[in-house]
mmCIF file of C-alpha atoms in Angstrom:
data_model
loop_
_atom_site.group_PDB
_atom_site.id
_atom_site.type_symbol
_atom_site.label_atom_id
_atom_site.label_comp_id
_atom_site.label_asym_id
_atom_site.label_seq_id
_atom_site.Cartn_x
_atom_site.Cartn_y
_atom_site.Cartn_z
ATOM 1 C CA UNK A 1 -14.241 -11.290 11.911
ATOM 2 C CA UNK A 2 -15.041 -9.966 15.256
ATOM 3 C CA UNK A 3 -12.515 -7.811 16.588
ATOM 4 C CA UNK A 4 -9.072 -6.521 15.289
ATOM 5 C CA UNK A 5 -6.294 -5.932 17.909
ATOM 6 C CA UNK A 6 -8.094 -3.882 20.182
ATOM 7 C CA UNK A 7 -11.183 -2.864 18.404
ATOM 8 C CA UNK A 8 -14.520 -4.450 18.182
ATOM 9 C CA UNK A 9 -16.010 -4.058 14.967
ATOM 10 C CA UNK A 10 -19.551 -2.700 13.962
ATOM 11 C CA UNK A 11 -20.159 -3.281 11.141
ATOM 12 C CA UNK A 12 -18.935 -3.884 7.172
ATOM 13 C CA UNK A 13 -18.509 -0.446 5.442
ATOM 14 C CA UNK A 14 -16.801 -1.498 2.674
ATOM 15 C CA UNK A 15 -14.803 -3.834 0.420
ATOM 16 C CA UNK A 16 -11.963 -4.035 -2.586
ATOM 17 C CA UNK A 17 -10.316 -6.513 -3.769
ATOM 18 C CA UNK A 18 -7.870 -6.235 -1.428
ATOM 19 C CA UNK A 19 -9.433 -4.445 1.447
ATOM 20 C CA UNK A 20 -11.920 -4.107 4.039
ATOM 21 C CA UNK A 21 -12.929 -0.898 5.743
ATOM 22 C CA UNK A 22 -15.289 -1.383 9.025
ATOM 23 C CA UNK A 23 -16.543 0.878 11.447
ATOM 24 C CA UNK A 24 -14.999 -0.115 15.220
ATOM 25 C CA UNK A 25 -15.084 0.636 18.179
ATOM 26 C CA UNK A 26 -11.671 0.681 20.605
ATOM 27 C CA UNK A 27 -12.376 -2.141 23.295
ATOM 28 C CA UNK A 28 -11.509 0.192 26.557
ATOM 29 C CA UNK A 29 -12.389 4.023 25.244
ATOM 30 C CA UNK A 30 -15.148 3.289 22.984
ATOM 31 C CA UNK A 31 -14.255 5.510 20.753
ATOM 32 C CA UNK A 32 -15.624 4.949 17.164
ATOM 33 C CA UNK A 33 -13.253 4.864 13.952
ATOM 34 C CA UNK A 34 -12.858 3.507 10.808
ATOM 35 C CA UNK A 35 -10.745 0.485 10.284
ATOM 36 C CA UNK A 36 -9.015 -0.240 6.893
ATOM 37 C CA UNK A 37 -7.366 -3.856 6.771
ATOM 38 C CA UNK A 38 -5.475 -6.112 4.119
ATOM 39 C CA UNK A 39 -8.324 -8.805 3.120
ATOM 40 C CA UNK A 40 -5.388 -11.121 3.271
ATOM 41 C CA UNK A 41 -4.288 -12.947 6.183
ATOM 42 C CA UNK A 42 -0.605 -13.379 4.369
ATOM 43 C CA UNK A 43 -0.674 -10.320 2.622
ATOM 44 C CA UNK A 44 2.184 -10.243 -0.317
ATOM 45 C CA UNK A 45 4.879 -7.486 0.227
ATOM 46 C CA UNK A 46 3.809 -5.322 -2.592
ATOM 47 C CA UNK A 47 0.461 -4.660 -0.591
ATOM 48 C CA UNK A 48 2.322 -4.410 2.361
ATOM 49 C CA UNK A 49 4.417 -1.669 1.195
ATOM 50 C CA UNK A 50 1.524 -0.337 -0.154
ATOM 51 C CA UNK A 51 -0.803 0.673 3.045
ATOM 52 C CA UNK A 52 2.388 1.420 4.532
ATOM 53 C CA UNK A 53 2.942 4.470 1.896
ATOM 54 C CA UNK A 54 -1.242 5.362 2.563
ATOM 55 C CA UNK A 55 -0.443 5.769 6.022
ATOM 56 C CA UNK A 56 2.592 7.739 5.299
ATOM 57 C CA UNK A 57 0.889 9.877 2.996
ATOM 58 C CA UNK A 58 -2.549 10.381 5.437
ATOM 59 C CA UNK A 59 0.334 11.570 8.130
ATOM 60 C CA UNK A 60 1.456 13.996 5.981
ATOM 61 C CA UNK A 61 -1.772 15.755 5.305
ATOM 62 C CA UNK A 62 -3.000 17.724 7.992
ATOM 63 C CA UNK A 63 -5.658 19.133 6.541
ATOM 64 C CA UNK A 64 -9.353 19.510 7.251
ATOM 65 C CA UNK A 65 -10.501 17.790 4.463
ATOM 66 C CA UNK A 66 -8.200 15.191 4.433
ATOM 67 C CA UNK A 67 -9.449 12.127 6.442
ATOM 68 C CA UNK A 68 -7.047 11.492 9.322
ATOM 69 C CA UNK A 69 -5.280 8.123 10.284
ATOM 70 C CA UNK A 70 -4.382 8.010 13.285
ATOM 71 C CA UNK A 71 -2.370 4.807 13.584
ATOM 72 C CA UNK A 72 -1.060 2.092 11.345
ATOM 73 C CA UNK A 73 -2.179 -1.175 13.021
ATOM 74 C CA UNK A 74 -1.249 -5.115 12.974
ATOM 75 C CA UNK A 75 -2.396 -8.232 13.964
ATOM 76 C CA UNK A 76 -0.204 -11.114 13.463
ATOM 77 C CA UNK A 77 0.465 -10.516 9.454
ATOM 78 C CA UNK A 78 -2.608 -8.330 8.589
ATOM 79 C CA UNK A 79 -2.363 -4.546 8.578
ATOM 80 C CA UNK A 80 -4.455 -1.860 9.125
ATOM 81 C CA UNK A 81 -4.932 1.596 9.154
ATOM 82 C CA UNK A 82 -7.145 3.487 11.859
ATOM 83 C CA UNK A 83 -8.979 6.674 10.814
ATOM 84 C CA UNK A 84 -10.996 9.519 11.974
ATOM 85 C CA UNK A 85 -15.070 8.436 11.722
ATOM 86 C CA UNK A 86 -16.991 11.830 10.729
ATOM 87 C CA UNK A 87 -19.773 9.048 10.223
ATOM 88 C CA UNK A 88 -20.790 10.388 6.845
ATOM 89 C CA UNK A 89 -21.589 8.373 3.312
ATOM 90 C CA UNK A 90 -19.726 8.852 0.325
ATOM 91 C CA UNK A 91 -20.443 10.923 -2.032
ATOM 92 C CA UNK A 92 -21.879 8.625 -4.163
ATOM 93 C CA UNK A 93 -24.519 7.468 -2.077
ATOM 94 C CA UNK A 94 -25.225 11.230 -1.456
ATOM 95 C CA UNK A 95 -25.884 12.259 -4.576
ATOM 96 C CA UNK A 96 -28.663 9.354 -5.075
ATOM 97 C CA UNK A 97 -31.199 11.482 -3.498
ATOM 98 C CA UNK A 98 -32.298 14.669 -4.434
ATOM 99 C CA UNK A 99 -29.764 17.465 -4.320
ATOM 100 C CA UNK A 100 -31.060 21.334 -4.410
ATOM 101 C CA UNK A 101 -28.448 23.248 -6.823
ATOM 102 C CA UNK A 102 -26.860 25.300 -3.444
ATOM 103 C CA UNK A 103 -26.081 22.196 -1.906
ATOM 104 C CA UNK A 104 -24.502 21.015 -4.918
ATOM 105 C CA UNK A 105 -22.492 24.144 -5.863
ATOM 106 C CA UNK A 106 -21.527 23.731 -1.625
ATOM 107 C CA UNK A 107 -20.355 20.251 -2.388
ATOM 108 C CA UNK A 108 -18.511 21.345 -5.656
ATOM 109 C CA UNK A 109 -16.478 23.763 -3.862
ATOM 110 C CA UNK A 110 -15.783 21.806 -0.935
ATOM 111 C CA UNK A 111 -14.188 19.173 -3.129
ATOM 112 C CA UNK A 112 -12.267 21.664 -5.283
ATOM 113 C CA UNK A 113 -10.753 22.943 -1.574
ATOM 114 C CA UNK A 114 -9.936 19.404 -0.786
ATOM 115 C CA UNK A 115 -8.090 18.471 -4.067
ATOM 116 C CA UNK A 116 -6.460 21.836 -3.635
ATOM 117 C CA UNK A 117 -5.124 20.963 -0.177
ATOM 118 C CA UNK A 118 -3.941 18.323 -1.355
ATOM 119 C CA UNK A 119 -2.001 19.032 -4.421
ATOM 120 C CA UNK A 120 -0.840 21.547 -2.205
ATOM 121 C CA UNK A 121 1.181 18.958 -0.092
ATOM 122 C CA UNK A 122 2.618 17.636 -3.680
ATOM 123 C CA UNK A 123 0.302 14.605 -2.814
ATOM 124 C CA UNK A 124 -1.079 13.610 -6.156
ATOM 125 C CA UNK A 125 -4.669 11.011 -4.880
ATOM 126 C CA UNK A 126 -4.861 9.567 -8.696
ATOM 127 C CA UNK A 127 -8.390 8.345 -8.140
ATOM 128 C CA UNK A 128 -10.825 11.035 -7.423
ATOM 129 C CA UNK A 129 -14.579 9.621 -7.884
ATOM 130 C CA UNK A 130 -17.629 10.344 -6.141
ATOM 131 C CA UNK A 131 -16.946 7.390 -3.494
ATOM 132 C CA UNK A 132 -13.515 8.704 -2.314
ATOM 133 C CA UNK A 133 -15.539 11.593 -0.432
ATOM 134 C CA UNK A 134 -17.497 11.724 2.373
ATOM 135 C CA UNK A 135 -20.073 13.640 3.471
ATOM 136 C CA UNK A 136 -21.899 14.220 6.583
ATOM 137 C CA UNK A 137 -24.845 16.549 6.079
ATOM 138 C CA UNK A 138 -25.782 16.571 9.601
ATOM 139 C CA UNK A 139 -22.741 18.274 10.446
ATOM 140 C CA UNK A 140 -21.326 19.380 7.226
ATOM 141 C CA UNK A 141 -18.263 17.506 7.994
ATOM 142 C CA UNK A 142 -16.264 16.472 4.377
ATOM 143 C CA UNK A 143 -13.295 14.834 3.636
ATOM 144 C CA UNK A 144 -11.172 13.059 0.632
ATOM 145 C CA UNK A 145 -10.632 9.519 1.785
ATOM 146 C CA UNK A 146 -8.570 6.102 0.119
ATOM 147 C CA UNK A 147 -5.071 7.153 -0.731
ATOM 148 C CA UNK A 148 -4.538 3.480 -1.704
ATOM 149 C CA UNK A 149 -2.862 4.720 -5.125
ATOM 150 C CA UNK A 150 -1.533 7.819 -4.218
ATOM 151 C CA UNK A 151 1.672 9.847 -4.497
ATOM 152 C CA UNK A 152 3.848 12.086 -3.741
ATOM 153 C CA UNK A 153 4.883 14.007 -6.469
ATOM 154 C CA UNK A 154 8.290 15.644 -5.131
ATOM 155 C CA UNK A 155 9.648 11.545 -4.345
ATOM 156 C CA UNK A 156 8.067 9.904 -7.849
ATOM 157 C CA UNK A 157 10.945 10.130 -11.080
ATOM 158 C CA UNK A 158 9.054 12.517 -13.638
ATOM 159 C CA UNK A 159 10.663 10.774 -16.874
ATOM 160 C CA UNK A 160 9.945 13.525 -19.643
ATOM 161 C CA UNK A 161 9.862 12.560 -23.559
ATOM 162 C CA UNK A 162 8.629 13.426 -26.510
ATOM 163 C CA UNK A 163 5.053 12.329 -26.843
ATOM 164 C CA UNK A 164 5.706 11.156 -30.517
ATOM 165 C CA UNK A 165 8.267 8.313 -29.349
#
């Protein structure tokens, strides 16, 4: 794959099982971003529904450590999600190298202000891991990425029983 609607992609960032996330270019502004796409070119509803809800989700966090989408994109039957590029690595990359303990007390706080943000919003991410965070170090630019799974708390049934049952 060369080019998605009207981006030009740079290169592979990423994949799941389901997705691929590239970094793109748009074709008239040049403009980098990141580019999250269904894998499939006949993607089943379920997945569908389920970038649709990221998107939703991404929109409702306007927050500085929340990455921002900017658009939800489609091309013929694939969809996509463009996002803000702070051109950082994930966490987990960062943390191969050696980390001073200021820099990682920094890091720890930053993603304890992100989570709160977040939980904030009544947005509950469900997979927080080393990879869903980036990290630019040049800039100190950080943000909570992949909202795949997430929800929102307030619109999810809370069914409560007795654990014993």
């Amino acid at each position: 794959m060369k080019k998605f609607a009207s981006y030009d992609i740079l290169e592979k960032l990423n994949e799941t099982k389901y997705t691929e996330i590239y970094r793109v270019t748009h074709t008239f502004s040049s403009k980098k971003f990141i580019l999250k796409i269904l894998k499939s070119e006949f993607p089943s509803h379920e997945l569908i529904v389920k970038i649709k809800n990221e998107f939703n989700i991404l929109s409702q966090l306007n927050s500085s450590f929340v990455i921002k989408a900017y658009s939800l994109e489609k091309e013929r039957n694939r969809y996509g999600i463009l996002l803000e590029d702070i051109e950082g690595i994930s966490l987990k990359e960062y943390f191969k190298g050696k980390l001073r303990l200021t820099e990682f007390f920094k890091i720890s706080i930053l993603m304890v202000n992100a989570i709160y943000e977040v939980h904030k919003k009544n947005i509950i991410h469900k997979d927080i891991n080393p990879s869903n965070f980036i990290y630019n170090p040049n800039t100190e630019s950080f943000k909570i990425i992949d909202f795949g799974i997430s929800t929102n708390f307030l619109k999810q049934n809370a069914i409560l029983e007795n654990p014993n049952i």
